[in-house]
Coordinates of C-alpha atoms and ligand atoms in Angstrom, one line a residue:
X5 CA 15.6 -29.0 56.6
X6 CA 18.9 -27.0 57.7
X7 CA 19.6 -24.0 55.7
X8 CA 23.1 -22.7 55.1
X9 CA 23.0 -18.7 54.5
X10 CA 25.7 -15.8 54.6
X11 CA 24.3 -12.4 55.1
X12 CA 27.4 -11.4 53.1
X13 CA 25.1 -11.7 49.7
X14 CA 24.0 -8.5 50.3
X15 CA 27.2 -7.3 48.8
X16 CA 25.8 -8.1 45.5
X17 CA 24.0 -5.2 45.2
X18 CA 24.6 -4.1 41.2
X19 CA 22.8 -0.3 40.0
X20 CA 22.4 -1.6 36.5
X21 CA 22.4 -4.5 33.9
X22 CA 22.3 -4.0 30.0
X23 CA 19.5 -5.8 29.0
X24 CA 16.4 -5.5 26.3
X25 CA 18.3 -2.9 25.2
X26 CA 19.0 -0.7 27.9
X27 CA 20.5 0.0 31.6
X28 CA 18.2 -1.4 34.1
X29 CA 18.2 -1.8 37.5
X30 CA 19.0 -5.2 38.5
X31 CA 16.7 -7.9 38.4
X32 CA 19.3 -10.2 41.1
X33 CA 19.3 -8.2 44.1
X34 CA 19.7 -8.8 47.8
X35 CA 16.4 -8.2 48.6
X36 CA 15.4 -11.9 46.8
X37 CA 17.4 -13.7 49.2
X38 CA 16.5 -11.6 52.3
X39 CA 12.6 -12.8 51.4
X40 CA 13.4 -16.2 50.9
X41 CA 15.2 -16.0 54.3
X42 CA 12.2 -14.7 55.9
X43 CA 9.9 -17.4 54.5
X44 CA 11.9 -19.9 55.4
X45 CA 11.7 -18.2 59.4
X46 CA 8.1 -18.0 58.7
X47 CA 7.4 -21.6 58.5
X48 CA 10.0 -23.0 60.9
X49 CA 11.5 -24.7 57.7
X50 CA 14.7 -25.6 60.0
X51 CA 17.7 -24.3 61.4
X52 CA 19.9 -20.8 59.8
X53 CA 23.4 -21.7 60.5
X54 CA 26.3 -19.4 58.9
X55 CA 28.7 -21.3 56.1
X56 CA 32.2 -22.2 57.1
X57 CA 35.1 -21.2 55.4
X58 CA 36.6 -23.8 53.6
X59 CA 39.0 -21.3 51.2
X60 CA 39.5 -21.0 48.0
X61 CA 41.1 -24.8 47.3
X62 CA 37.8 -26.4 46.3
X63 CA 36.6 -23.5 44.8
X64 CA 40.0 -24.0 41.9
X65 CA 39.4 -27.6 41.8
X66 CA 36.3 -26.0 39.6
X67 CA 37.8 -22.3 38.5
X68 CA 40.7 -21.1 37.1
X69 CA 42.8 -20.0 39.3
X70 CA 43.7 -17.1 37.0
X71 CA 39.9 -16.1 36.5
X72 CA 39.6 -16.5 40.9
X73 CA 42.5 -14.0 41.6
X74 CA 40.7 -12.1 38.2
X75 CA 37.3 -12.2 39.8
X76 CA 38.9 -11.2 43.6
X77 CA 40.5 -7.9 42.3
X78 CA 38.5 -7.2 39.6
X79 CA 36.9 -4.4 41.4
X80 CA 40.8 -2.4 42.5
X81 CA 41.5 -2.6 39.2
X82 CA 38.6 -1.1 37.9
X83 CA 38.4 1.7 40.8
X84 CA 42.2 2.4 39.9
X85 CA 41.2 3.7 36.5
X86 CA 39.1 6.5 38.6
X87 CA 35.6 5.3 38.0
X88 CA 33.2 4.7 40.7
X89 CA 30.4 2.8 39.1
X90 CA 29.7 -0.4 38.7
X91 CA 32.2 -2.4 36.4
X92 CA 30.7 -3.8 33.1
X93 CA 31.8 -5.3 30.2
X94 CA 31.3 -4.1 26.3
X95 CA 34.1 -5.8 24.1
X96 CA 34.6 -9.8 23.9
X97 CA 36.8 -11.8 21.9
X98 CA 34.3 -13.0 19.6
X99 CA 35.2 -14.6 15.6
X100 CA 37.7 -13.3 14.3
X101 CA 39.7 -12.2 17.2
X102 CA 42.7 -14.1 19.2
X103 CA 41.2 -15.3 22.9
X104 CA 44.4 -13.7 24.6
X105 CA 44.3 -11.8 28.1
X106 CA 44.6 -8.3 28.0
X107 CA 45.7 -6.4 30.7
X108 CA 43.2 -3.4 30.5
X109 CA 40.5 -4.1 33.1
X110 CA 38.3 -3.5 30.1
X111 CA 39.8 -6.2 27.8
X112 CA 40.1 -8.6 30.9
X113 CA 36.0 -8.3 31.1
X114 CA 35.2 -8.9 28.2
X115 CA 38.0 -12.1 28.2
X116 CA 36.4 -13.0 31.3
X117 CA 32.2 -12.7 30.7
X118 CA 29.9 -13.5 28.3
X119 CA 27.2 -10.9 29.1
X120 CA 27.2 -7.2 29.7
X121 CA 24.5 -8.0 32.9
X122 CA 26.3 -9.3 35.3
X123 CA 28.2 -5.9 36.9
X124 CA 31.2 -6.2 39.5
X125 CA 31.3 -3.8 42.8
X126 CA 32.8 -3.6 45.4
X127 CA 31.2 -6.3 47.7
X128 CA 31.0 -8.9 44.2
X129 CA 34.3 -10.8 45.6
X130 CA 33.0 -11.1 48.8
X131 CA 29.4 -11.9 48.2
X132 CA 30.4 -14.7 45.2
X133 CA 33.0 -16.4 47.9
X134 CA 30.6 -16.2 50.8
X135 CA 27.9 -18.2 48.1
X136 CA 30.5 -21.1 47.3
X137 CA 31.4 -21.6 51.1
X138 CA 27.4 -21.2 51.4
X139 CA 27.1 -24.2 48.5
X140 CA 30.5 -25.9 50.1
X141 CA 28.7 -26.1 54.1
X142 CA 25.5 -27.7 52.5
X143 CA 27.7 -30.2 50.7
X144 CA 29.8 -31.0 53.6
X145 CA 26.8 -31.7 55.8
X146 CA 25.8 -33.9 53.4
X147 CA 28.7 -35.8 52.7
X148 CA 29.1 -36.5 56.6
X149 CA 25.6 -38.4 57.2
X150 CA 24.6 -35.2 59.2
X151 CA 22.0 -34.4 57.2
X152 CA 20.0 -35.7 54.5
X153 CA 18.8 -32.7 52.9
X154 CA 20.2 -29.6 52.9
X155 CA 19.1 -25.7 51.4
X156 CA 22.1 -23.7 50.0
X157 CA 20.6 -19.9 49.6
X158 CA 23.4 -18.8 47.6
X159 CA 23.5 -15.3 45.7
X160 CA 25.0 -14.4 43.6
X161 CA 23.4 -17.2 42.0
X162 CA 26.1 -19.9 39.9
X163 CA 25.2 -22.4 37.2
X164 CA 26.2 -20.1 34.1
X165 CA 29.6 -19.5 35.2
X166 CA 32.0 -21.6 33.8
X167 CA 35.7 -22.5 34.7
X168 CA 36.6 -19.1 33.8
X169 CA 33.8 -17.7 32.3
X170 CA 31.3 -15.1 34.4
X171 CA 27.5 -13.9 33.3
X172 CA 23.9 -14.7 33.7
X173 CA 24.6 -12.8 37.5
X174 CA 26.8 -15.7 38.0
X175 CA 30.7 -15.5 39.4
X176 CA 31.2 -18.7 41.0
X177 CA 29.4 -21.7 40.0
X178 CA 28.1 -22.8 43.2
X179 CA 26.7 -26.0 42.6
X180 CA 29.9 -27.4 40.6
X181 CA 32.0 -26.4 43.2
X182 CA 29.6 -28.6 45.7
X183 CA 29.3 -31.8 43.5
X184 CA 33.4 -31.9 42.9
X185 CA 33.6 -31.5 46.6
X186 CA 31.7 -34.4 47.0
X187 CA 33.5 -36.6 44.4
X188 CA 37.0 -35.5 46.4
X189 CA 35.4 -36.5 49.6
X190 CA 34.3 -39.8 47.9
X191 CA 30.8 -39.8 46.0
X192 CA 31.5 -42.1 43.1
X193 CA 28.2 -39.9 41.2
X194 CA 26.7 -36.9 41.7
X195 CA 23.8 -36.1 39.6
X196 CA 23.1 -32.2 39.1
X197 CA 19.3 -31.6 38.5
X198 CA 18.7 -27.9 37.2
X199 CA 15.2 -26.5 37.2
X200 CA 16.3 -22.9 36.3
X201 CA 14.2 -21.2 33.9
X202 CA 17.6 -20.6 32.1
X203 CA 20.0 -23.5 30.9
X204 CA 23.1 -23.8 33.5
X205 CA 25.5 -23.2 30.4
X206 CA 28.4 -23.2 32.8
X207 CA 27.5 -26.4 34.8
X208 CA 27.1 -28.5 31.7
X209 CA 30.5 -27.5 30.3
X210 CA 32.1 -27.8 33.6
X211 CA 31.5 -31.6 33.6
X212 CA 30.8 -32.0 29.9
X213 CA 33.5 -34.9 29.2
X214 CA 32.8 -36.2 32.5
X215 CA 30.7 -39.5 33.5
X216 CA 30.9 -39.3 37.2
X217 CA 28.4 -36.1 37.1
X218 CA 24.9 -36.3 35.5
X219 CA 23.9 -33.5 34.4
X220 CA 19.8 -32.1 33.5
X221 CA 18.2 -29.5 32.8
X222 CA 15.3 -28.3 32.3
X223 CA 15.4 -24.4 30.6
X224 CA 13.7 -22.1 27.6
X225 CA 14.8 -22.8 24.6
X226 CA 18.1 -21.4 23.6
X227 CA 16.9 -20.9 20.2
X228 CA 14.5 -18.4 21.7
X229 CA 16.1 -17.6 25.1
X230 CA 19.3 -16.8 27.2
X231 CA 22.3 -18.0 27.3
X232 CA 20.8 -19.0 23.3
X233 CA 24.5 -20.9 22.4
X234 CA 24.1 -23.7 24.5
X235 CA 22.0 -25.8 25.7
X236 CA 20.2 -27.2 23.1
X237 CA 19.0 -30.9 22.9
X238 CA 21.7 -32.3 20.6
X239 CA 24.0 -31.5 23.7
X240 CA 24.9 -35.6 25.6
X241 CA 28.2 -34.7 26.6
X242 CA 31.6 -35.9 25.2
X243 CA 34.1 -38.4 25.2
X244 CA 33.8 -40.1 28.7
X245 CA 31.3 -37.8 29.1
X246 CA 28.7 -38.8 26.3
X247 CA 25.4 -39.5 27.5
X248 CA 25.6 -37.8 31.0
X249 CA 24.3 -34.6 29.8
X250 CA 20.6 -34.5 29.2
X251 CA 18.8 -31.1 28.0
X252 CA 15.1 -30.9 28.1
X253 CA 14.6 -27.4 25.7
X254 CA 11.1 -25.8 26.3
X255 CA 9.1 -23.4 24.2
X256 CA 8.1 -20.0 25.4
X257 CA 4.8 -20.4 27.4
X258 CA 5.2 -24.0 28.7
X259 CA 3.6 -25.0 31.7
X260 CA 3.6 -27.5 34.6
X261 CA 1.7 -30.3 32.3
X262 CA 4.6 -29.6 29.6
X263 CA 7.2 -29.1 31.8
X264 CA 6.3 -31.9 34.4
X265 CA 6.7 -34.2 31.6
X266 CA 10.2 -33.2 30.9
X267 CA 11.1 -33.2 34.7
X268 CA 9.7 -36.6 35.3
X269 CA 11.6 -38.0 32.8
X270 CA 14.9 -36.5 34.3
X271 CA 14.0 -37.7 37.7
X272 CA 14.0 -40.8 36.2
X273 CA 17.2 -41.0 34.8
X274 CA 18.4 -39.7 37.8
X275 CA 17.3 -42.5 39.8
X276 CA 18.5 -45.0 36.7
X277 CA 22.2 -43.0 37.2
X278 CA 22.1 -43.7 40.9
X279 CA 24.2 -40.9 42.2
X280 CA 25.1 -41.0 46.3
X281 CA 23.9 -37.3 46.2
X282 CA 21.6 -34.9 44.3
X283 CA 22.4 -31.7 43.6
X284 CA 19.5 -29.6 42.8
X285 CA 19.9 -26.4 41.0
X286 CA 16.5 -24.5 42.0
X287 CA 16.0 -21.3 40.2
X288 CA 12.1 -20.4 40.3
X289 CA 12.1 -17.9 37.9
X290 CA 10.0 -20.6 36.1
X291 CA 7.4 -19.1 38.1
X292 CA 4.2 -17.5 35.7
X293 CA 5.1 -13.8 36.9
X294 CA 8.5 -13.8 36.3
X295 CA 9.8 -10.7 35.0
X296 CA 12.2 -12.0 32.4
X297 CA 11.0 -15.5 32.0
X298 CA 8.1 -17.5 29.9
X299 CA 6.9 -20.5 31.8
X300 CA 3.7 -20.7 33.6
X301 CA 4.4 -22.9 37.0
X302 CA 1.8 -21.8 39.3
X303 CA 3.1 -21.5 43.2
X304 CA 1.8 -24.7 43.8
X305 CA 3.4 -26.4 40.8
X306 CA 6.9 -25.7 43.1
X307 CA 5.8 -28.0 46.0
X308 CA 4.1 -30.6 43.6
X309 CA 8.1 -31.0 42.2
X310 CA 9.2 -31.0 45.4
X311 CA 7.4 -34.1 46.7
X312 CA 8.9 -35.6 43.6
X313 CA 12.4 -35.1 44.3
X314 CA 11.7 -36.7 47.6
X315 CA 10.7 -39.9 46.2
X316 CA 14.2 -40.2 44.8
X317 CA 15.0 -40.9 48.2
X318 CA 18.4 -39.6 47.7
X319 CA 20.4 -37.1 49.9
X320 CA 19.8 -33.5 48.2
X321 CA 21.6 -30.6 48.6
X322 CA 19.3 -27.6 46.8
X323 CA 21.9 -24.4 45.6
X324 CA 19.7 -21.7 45.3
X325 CA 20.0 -20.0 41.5
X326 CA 17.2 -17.7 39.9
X327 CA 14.0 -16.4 40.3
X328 CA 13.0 -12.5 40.2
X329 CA 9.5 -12.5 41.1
X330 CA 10.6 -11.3 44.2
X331 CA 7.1 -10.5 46.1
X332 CA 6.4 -14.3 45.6
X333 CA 10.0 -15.7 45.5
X334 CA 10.2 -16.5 49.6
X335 CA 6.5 -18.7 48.5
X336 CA 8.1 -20.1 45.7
X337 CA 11.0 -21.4 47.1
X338 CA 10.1 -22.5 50.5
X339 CA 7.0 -24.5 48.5
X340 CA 9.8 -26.8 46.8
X341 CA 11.6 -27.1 50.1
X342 CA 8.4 -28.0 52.5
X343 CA 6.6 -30.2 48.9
X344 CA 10.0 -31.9 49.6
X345 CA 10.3 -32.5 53.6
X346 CA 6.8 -33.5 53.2
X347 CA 7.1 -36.0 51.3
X348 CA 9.9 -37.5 52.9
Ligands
6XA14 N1 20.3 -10.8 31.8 C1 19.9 -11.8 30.9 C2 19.3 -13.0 31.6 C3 20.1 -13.5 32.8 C4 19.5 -14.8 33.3 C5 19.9 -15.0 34.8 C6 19.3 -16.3 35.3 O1 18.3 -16.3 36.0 N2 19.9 -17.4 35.0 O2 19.4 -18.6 35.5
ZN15 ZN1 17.4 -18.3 35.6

């Protein structure tokens, strides 16, 4: 299997995130994808090749183009005030208040984000733009016949941001920038299968009123986890739409018994929705040791699902999205991808 990379993630590289309370060093960090790299060197998984650079067109047939050229020089602004550290958020225009752009960098986070752990430096711009050309190669490869299967290993990671939302260490949501490549180039359905411990908030409502993307996910449940306001099971989509959104909420402490139900079900609406390509959201931080998450999928749980994904028989472009166990993170992702090849 070919995997698509740009070294340019390691601009990502945030001091701090508010979370539990307080300012913590980031849990999304460059060296996640430099080990998943490695693994993927370590078992000959397939060939490294660079993105190309398709611009920023496909990336506003998703995104606001207000929130792009926001996002792009988010940073100047925020250096012109005279600070130096990393730019986050503490105000949003919750109840109450009118959802109109300031022009303060300050208001214009908070207008732009919906969490206060997702910080913007100076390398975010280029790191979230190399990650959608990253997303955008793999679907291109794809959607030419020259290959089947594809690895994305995107970070900053993407399926909470929304068409002009950021958060969740999201910018740019990768994977919805791939599937509505795809439908421009001429896939009549793309289904989006998201195995995130964490509910792609921003996928769902990017193609919430649409049928001609599935969406699934599989995710703690919001009324005990992150992002908490959607993604609850009452969510099937709207208008057009209805019945093309499918979430599978999971209690704290589910594990691959539980959780394989869930996912075999989704495969097999996926193969019921027929989609010319699958899009698979793989964020591992369903893993047992991850830091910030409550499932229990063992390592080999990851190839097990793999295998099953395979049996779609479908071409499948995997966007990389979570997972902070970093010391097992390279295992955990290269098990989907070789569970997967394996079972080709
Ligand atoms: N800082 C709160 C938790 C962010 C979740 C990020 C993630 O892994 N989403 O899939
Ligand atoms: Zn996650």
């Amino acid at each position: 299997m070919l995997t698509v990379y740009s070294e340019d993630h390691a601009l990502q590289d945030g001091k701090a995130e508010l979370i539990d309370g307080q300012l913590l060093p980031c849990f999304e960090m460059p060296r996640r994808a430099f080990l998943i790299r490695d693994r993927v060197r370590e078992v000959g998984l397939g060939e490294i090749v660079p993105p190309e650079d398709f611009g920023r067109a496909p990336i506003e047939r998703v995104h606001d183009p207000d929130f792009v050229a926001f996002l792009a020089g988010a940073w100047d602004e925020w250096a012109a005030t005279g600070r130096t550290c990393d730019a986050l958020p503490w105000t949003w225009p919750m109840r109450t208040l009118r959802q109109i752009r300031p022009r303060r960098i300050d208001g214009l986070m908070g207008y732009y984000s919906f969490d206060a752990g997702t910080p913007i430096t100076a390398g975010t711009w280029r790191a979230a733009y190399a990650s959608a050309q990253t997303a955008l190669t793999g679907a291109r490869l794809i959607a030419t016949g020259e290959q089947r299967a594809v690895f994305a290993l995107c970070r900053p990671p993407g399926h909470h941001a929304a068409a002009d939302l950021y958060g969740g260490y999201c910018f740019l949501n990768n994977a919805a920038i791939a599937a509505q490549f795809l439908i421009d180039g001429g896939a009549e359905r793309v289904a989006i299968l998201d195995v995130d411990y964490h509910h792609g908030n921003g996928t769902q409502a990017i193609f919430y009123d649409r049928p001609d993307v599935l969406f699934l996910s599989l995710h703690g449940d919001p009324a005990q986890e992150f992002p908490y306001y959607l993604g609850w099971g009452d969510e099937r989509g709207a208008g057009a739409g209805e019945g093309f959104n499918v979430n599978y909420p999971l209690p704290w402490g589910t594990g691959f018994p539980a959780w394989g139900e869930a996912f075999e079900d989704a495969c097999r609406k996926v193969a019921a929705y027929a989609p010319d390509v699958l899009l698979v959201s793989l964020g591992v931080d369903t893993y047992k040791d991850d830091p910030i998450s409550k499932f229990r999928l063992e390592s080999e749980d990851f190839a097990t699902y793999g295998a099953r994904i395979a049996r779609l028989g479908l071409p499948t472009l995997f966007v990389m999205e979570g997972g902070y166990a970093v010391e097992q993170i390279g295992i955990n992702v290269v098990n989907v991808l070789t569970g997967f090849e394996e079972a080709r």
